[in-house]
CSV table of C-alpha atoms in Angstrom, one decimal:
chain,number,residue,atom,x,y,z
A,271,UNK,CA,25.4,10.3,6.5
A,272,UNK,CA,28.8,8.7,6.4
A,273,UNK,CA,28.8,7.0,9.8
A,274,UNK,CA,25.2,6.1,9.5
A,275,UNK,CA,26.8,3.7,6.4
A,276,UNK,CA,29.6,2.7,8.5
A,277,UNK,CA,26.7,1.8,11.3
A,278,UNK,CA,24.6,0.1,9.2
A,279,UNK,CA,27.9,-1.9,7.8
A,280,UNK,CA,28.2,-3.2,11.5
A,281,UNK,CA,24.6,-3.9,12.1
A,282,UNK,CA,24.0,-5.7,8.8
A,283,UNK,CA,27.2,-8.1,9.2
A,284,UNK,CA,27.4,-8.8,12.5
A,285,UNK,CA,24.3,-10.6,13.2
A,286,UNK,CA,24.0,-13.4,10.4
A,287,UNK,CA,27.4,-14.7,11.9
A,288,UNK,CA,24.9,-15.9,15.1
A,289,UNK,CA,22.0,-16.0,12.8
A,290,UNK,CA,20.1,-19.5,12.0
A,291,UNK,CA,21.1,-20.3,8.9
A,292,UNK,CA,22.7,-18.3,5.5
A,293,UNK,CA,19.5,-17.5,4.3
A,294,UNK,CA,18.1,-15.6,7.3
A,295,UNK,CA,20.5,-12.7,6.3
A,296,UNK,CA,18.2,-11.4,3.6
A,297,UNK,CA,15.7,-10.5,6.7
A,298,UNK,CA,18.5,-8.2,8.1
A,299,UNK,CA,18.2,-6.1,5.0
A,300,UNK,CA,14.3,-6.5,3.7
A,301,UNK,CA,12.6,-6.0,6.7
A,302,UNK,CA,14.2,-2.8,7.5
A,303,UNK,CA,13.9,-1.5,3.6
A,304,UNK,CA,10.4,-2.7,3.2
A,305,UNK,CA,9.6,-0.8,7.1
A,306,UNK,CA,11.1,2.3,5.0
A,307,UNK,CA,9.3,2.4,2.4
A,308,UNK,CA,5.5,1.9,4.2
A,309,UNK,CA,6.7,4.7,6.6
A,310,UNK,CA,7.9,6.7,3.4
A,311,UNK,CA,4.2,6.1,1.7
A,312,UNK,CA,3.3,7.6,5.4
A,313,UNK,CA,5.3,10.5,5.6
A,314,UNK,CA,4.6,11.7,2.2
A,315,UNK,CA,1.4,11.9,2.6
A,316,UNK,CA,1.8,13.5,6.3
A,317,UNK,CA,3.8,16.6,4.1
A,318,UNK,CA,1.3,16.2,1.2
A,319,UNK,CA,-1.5,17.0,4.1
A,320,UNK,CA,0.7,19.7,4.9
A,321,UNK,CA,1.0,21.5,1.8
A,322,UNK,CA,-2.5,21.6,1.2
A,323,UNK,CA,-2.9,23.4,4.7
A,324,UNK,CA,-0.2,25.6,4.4
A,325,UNK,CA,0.6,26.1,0.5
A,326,UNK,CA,4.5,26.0,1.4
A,327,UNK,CA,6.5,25.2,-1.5
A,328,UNK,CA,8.8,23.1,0.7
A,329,UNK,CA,6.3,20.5,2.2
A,330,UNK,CA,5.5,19.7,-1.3
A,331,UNK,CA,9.5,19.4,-2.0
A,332,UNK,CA,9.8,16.9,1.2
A,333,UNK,CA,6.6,15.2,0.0
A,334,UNK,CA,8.4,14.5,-3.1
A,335,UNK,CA,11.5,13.5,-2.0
A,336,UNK,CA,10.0,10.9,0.3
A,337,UNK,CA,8.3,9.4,-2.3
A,338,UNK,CA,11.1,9.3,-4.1
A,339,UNK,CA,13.1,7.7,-1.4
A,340,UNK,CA,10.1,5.1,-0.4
A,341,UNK,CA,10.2,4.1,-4.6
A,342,UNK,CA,13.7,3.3,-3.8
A,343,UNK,CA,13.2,1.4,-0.7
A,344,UNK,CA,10.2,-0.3,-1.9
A,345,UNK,CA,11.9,-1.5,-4.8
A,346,UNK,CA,14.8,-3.1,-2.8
A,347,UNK,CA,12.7,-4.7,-0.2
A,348,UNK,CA,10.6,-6.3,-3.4
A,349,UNK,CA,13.8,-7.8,-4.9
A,350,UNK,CA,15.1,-9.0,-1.6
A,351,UNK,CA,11.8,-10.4,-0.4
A,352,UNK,CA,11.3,-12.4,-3.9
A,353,UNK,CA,14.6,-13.6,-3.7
A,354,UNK,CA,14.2,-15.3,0.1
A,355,UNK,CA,10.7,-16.4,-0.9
A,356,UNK,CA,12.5,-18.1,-3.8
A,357,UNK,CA,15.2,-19.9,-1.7
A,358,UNK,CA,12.9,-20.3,0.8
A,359,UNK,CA,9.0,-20.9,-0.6
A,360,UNK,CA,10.3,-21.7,-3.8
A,361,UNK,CA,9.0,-19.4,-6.0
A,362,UNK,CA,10.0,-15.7,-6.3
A,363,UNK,CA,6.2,-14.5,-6.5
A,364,UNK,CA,3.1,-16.3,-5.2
A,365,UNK,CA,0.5,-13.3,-4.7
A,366,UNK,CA,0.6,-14.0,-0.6
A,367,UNK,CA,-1.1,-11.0,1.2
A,368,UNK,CA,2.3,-9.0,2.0
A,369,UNK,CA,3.4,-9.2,-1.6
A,370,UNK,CA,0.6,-8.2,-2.8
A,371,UNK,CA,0.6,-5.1,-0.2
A,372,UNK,CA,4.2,-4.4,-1.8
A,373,UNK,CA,3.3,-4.4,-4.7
A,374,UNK,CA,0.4,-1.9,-4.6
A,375,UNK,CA,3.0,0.0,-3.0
A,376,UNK,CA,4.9,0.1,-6.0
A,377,UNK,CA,2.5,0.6,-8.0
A,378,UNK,CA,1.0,3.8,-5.9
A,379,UNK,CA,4.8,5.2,-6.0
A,380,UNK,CA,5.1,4.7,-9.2
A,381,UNK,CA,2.0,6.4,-10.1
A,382,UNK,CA,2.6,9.3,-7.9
A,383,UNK,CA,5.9,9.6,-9.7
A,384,UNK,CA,4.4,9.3,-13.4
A,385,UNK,CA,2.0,11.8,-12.1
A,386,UNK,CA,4.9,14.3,-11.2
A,387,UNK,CA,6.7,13.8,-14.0
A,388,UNK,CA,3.4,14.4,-16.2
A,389,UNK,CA,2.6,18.1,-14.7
A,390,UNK,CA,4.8,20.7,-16.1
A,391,UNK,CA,3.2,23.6,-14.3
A,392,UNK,CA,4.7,23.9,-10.8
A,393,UNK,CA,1.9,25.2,-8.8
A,394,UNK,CA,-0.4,22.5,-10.3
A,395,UNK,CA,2.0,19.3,-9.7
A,396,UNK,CA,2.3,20.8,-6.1
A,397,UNK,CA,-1.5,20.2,-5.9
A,398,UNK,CA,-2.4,17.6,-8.1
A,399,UNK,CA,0.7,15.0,-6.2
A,400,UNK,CA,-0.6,15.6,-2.8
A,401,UNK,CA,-4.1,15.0,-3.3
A,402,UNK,CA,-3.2,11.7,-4.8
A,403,UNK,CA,-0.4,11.1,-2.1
A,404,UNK,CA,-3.6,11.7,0.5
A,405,UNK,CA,-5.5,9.7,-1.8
A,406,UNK,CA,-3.7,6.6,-2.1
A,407,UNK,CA,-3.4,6.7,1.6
A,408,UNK,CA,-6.5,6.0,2.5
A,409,UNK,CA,-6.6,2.3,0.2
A,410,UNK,CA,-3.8,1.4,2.5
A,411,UNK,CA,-6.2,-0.5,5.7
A,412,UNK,CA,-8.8,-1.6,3.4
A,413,UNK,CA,-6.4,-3.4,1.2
A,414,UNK,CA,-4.9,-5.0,4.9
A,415,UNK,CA,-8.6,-5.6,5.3
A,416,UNK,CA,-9.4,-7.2,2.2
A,417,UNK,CA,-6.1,-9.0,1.1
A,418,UNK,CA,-5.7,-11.7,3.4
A,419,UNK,CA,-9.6,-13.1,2.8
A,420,UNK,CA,-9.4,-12.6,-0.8
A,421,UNK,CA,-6.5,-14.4,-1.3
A,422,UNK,CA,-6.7,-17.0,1.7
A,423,UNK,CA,-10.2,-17.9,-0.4
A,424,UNK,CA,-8.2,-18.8,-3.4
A,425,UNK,CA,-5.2,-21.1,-1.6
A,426,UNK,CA,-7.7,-22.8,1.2
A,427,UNK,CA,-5.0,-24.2,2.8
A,428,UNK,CA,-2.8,-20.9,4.6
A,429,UNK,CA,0.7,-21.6,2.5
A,430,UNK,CA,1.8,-17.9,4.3
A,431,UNK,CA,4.9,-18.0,6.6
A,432,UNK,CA,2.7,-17.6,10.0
A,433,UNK,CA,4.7,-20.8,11.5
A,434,UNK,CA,7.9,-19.3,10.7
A,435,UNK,CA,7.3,-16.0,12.8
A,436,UNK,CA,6.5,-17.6,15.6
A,437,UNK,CA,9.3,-17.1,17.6
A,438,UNK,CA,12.4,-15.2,17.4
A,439,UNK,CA,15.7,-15.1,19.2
A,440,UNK,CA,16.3,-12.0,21.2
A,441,UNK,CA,19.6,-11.5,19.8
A,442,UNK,CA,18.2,-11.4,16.2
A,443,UNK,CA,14.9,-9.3,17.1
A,444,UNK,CA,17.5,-6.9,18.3
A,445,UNK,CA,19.6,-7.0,15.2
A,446,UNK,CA,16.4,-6.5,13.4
A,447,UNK,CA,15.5,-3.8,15.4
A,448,UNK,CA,18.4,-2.0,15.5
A,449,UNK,CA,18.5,-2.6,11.3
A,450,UNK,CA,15.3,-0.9,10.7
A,451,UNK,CA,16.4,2.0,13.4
A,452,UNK,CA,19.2,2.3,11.4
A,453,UNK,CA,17.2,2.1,8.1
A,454,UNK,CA,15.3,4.8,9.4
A,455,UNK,CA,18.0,7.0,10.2
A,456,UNK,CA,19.3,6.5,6.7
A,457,UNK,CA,15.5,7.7,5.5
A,458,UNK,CA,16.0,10.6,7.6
A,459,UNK,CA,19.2,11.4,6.7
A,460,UNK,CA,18.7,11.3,2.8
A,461,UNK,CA,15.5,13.5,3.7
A,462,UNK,CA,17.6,16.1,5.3
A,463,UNK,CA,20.6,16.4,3.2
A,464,UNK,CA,19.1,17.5,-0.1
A,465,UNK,CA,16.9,20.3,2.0
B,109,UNK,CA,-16.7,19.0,2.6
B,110,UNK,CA,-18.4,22.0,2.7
B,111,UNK,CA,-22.3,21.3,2.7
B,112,UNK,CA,-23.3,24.9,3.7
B,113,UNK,CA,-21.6,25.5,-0.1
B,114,UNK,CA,-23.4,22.9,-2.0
B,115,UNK,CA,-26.2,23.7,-4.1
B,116,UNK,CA,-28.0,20.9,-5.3
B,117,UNK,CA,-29.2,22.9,-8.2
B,118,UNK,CA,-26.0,24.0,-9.4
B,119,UNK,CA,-24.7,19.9,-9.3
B,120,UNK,CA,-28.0,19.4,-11.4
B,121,UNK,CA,-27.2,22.0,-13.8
B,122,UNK,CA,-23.9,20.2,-14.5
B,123,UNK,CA,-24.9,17.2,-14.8
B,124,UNK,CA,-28.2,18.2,-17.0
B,125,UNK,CA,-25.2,20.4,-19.4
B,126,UNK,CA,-22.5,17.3,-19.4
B,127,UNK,CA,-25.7,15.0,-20.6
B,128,UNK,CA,-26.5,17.5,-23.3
B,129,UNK,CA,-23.3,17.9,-24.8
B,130,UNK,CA,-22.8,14.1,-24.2
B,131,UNK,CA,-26.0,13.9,-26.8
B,132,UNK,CA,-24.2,16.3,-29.1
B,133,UNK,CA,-20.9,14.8,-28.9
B,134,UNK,CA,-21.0,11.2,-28.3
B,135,UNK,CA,-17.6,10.7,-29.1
B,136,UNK,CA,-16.4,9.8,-25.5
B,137,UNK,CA,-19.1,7.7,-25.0
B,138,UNK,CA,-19.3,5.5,-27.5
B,139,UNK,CA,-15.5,5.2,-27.8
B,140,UNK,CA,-16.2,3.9,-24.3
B,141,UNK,CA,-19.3,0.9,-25.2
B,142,UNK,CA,-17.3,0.8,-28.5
B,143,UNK,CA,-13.7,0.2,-26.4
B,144,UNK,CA,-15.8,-2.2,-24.5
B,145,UNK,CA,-17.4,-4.1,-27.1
B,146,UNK,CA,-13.9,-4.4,-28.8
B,147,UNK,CA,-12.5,-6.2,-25.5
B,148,UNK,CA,-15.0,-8.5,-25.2
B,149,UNK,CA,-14.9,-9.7,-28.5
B,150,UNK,CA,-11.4,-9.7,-28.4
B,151,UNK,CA,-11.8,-12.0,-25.2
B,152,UNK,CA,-14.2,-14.6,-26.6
B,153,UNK,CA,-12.9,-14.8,-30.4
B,154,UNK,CA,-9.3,-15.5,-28.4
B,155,UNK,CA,-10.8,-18.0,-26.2
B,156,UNK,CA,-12.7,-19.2,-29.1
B,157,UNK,CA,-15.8,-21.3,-27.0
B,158,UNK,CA,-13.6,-22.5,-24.1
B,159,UNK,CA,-15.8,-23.0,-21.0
B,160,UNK,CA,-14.0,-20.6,-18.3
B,161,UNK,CA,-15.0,-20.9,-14.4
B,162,UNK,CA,-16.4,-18.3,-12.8
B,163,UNK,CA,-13.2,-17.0,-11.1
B,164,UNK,CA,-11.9,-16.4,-14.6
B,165,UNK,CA,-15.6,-14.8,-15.8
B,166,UNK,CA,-15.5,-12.6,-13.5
B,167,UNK,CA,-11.8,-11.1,-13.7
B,168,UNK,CA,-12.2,-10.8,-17.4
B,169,UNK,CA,-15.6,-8.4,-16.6
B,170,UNK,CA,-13.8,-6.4,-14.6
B,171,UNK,CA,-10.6,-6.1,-16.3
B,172,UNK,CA,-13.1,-4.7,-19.0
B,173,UNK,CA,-15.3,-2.3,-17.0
B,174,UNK,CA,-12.2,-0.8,-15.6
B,175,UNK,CA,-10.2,-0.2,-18.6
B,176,UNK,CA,-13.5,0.7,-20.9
B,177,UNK,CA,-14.4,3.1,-18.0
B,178,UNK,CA,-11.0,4.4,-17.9
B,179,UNK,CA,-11.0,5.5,-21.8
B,180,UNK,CA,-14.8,6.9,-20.9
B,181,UNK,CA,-13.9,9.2,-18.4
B,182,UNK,CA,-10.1,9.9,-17.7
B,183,UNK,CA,-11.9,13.1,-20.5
B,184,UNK,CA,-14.2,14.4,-17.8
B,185,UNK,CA,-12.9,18.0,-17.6
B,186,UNK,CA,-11.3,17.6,-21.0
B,187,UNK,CA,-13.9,20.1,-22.9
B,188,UNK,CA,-14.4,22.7,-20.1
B,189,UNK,CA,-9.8,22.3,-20.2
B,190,UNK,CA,-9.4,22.4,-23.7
B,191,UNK,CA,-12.1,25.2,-24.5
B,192,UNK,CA,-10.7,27.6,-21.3
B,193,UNK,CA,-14.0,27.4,-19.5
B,194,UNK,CA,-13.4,25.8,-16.5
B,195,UNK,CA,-11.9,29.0,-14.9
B,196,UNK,CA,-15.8,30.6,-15.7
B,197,UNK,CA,-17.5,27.2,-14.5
B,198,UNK,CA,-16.0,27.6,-11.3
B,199,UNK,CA,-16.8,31.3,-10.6
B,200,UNK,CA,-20.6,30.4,-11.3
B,201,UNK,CA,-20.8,27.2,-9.5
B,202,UNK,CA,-19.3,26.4,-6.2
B,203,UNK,CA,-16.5,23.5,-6.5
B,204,UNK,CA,-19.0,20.9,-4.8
B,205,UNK,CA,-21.3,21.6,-7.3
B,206,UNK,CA,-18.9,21.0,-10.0
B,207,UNK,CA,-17.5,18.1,-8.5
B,208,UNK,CA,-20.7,16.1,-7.5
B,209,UNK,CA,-22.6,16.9,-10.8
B,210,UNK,CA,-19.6,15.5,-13.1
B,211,UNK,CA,-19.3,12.7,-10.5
B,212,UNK,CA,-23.2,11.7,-11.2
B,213,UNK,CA,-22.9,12.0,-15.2
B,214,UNK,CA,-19.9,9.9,-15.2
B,215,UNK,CA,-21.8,7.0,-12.4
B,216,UNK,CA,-25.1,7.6,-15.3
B,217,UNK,CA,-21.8,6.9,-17.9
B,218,UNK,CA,-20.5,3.8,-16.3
B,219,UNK,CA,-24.2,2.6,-15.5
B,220,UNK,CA,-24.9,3.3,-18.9
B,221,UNK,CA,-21.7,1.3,-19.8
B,222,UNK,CA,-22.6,-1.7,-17.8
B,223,UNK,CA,-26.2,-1.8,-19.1
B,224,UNK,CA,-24.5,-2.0,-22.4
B,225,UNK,CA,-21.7,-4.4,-21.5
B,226,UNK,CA,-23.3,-7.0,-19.5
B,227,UNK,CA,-25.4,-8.5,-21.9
B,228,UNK,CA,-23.0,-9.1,-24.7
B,229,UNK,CA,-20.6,-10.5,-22.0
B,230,UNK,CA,-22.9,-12.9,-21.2
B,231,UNK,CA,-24.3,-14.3,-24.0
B,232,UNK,CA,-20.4,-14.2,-25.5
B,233,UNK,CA,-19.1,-16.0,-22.8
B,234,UNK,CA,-22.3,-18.3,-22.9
B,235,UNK,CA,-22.4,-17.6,-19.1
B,236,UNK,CA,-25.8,-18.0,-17.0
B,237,UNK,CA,-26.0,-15.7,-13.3
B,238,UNK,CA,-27.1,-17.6,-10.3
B,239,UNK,CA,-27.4,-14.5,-8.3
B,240,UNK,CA,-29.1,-11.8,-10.5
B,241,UNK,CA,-29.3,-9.8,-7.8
B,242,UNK,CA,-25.8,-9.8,-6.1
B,243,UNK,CA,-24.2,-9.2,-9.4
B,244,UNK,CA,-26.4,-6.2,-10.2
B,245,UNK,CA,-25.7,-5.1,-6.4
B,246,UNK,CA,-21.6,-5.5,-6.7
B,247,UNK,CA,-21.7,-3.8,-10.3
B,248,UNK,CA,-23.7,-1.0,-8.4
B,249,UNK,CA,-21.0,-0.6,-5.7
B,250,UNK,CA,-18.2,-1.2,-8.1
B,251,UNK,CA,-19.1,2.0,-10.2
B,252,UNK,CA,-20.0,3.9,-7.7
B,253,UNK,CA,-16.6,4.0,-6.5
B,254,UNK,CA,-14.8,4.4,-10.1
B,255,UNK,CA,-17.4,7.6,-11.0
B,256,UNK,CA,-16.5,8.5,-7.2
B,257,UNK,CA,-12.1,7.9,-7.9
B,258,UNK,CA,-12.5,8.4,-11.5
B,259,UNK,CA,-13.6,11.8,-11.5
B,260,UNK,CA,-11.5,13.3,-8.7
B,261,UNK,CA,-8.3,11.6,-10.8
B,262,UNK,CA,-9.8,13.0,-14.1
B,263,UNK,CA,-9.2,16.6,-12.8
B,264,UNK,CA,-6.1,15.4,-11.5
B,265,UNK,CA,-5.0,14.3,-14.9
B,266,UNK,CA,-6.5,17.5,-16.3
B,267,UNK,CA,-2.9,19.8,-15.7
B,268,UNK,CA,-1.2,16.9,-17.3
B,269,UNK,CA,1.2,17.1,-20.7
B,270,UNK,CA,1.5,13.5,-20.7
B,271,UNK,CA,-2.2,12.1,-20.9
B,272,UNK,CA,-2.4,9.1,-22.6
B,273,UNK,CA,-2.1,6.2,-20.3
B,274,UNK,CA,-1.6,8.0,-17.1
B,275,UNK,CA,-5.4,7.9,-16.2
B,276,UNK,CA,-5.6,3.6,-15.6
B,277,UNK,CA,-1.9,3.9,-13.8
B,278,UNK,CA,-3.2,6.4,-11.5
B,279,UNK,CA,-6.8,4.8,-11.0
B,280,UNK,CA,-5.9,1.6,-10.3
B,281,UNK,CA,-3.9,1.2,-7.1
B,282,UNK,CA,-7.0,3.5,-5.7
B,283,UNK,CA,-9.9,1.5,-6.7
B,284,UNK,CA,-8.4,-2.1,-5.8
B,285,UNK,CA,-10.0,-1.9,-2.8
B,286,UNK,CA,-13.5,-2.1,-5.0
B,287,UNK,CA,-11.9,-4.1,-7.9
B,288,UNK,CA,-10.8,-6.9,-5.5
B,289,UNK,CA,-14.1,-7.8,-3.6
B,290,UNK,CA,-16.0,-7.3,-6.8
B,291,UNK,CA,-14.2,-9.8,-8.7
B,292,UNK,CA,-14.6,-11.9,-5.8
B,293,UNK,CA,-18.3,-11.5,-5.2
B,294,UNK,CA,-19.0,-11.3,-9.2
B,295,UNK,CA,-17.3,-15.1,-9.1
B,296,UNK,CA,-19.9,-15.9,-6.3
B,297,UNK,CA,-22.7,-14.5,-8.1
B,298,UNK,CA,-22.0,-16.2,-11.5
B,299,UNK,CA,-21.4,-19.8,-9.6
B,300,UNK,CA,-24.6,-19.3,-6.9
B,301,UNK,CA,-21.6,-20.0,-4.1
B,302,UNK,CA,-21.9,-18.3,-0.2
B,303,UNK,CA,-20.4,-15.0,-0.4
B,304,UNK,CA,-19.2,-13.1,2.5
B,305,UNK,CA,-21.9,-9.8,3.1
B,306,UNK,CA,-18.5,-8.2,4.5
B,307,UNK,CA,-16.9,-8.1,1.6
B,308,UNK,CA,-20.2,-6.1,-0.1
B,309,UNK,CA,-19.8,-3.6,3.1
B,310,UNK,CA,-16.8,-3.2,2.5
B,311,UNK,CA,-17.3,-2.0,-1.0
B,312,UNK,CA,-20.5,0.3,0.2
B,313,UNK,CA,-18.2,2.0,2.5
B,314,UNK,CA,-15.1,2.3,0.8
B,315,UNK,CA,-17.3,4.5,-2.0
B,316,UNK,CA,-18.9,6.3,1.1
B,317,UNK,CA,-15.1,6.8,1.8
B,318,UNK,CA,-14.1,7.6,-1.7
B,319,UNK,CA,-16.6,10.1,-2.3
B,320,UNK,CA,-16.2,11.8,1.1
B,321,UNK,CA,-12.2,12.2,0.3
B,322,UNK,CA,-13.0,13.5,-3.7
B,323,UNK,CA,-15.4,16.2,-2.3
B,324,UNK,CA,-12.4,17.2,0.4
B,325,UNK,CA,-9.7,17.1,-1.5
B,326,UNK,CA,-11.7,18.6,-4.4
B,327,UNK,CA,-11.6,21.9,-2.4
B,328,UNK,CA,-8.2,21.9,-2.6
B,329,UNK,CA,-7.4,21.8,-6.4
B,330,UNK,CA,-8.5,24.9,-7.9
């Protein structure tokens, strides 16, 4: 866990230093936190799934705790995206597709989490969580479907960052890589160690 | 889903008991038209004759519909819970049964609702329909999927201690994928614009969806 840090340190402070300008360092860390928590959302539903199948206490547990972990995540990659878009877009929220994605995400978490919270009994919140974890999994592609036309309708002209993204220095794709490898491994890491 | 299980009887039996005890205690229900009435009001006293456009129209309607379908049923189970017979319901009727009849009384409930609502939102908000028919076809999908949602999270909701409130939180991040288009459509149907015929497919089968993953995971709560 420690040298993961340490790792992470060096990946998220090397790069900006060869990076385009001072702003581009957010992406470093809110790409890789916002990759986190979808593939949280994901594997909390993946151990909700398997709780139903099996009824094993501990699937619920890890179902939990990567919710938990994704809320966290989720949260950071919200601030740190709003905070770019603001130095960069100007505002800190404009309802653009991915926003709106994120915060859905939130809002699913933090549902999940109410939900938890709510159930005293520890059978039933077992249950009850991961058929709304599987539940809320399945808005996820239909909200990809429907975001972008419902919200492209309302700003005709596309004010979304597709220009920006349109090409990308191999030394800072690999930083970004490496970031949300190294996110990951943090994920998996924090999932392991409370086991 | 478990169609070998399902009884269409039993889902009528259900449904024909939740409608008679809706008749004896209408409490639910009209707090729901009542909660609904309230917001509209509410709305158009606030707004006080302003001429809104039609994006605006239609977010207000569904803001409504959700939140006065939300105080309807988040109670679904809540009289089987609170007087201890859900445990007997389920040993007479198969959980499909169960499931698919309270899903149908609480689609009759929001249909019901909307019957109810639709008017008085209109004439409030002094708003003609260009498209009778694609507004009547968007409210139909729309429901659909919060009976469909609504019900499966209602017996979520029914092992909670903390009810109040937790029923709308829980609903919502489901059914934006019906909320969303139906705002969008509703707009189109209120102004007469072009309206995209994907967008009312992908309603139909998100509920298709919806009500496929409630009788599934149904199943699994018992």
């Amino acid at each position: 866990m420690l040298t993961a840090a340490i790792i992470a340190a060096v990946i998220f402070f090397v790069p900006p230093v060869k990076g385009l300008g001072d702003l581009a360092k957010i992406i470093f860390f809110h790409v890789p936190t916002a990759w986190v928590a979808v593939l949280a959302f994901f594997v909390s539903a993946f151990f909700a799934a398997k709780f139903l199948r099996t009824g094993e206490f501990s699937f619920d547990e890890l179902s939990a705790r990567s919710a938990r972990l994704g809320f966290i995540f989720v949260l950071m990659a919200t601030a740190s995206g709003a905070i770019f878009s603001k130095l960069t877009w100007g505002a800190y929220w404009n309802w653009d597709p991915r926003q709106t994605t994120i915060f859905v995400l939130i809002l699913i978490y933090g549902a999940y989490l109410t939900l938890r919270a709510a159930v005293t009994d520890e059978k039933a919140r077992a249950k009850v969580s991961a058929v709304y974890s599987l539940l809320s999994v399945l808005t996820v592609p239909f909200l990809v479907f429907i975001l972008p036309r419902m919200f492209f309708s309302l700003h005709p002209a596309p004010v979304i960052n597709s220009a920006g993204k349109l090409e990308m220095d191999t030394e800072i794709l690999t930083a970004l890589i490496a970031a949300a490898v190294d996110a990951t491994m943090i994920f998996y890491q924090l999932m392991k160690k409370r086991r | 889903m478990k169609l070998s299980n399902f009884r269409f009887e039993q889902a009528a039996a259900i449904f024909r008991k939740d409608f008679l005890l809706g008749l004896r205690r209408r409490a639910a229900f009209a707090a729901m038209l009542m909660f609904s009435l309230t917001a509209t009001a509410n709305l158009s006293l606030s707004i006080g004759g302003a001429i809104f456009d039609e994006n605006l129209l239609a977010a207000l309607l569904w803001v409504v519909i959700f939140f006065a379908a939300s105080a309807g049923i988040s109670g679904t189970f809540e009289t089987e819970a609170a007087a201890g017979t859900l445990a007997t319901l389920k040993l007479y009727a198969e959980p499909q049964a169960i499931l698919f009849g309270k899903m149908f009384f609480t689609l009759a409930s929001l249909a019901a609702l909307t019957v109810f609502l639709l008017p008085i939102f209109l004439i409030l908000f002094d708003c003609t329909v260009a498209q009778i028919w694609l507004l009547l076809a968007v409210i139909f999908f729309g429901i659909i999927g919060l009976a469909a949602a609504g019900t499966l999270i209602a017996a979520l909701t029914t092992s909670a201690s903390v009810k109040g409130g937790l029923f709308p939180i829980l609903l919502f991040p489901i059914t934006l994928p019906i909320f969303l288009p139906a705002i969008q459509l509703t707009a189109a149907a209120i102004s007469g614009a072009d309206f995209e015929t994907e967008l009312l497919m992908t309603m139909a089968i998100f509920d298709a969806i919806l009500i496929t993953a409630a009788s599934i995971l149904f199943d699994y709560l018992d």
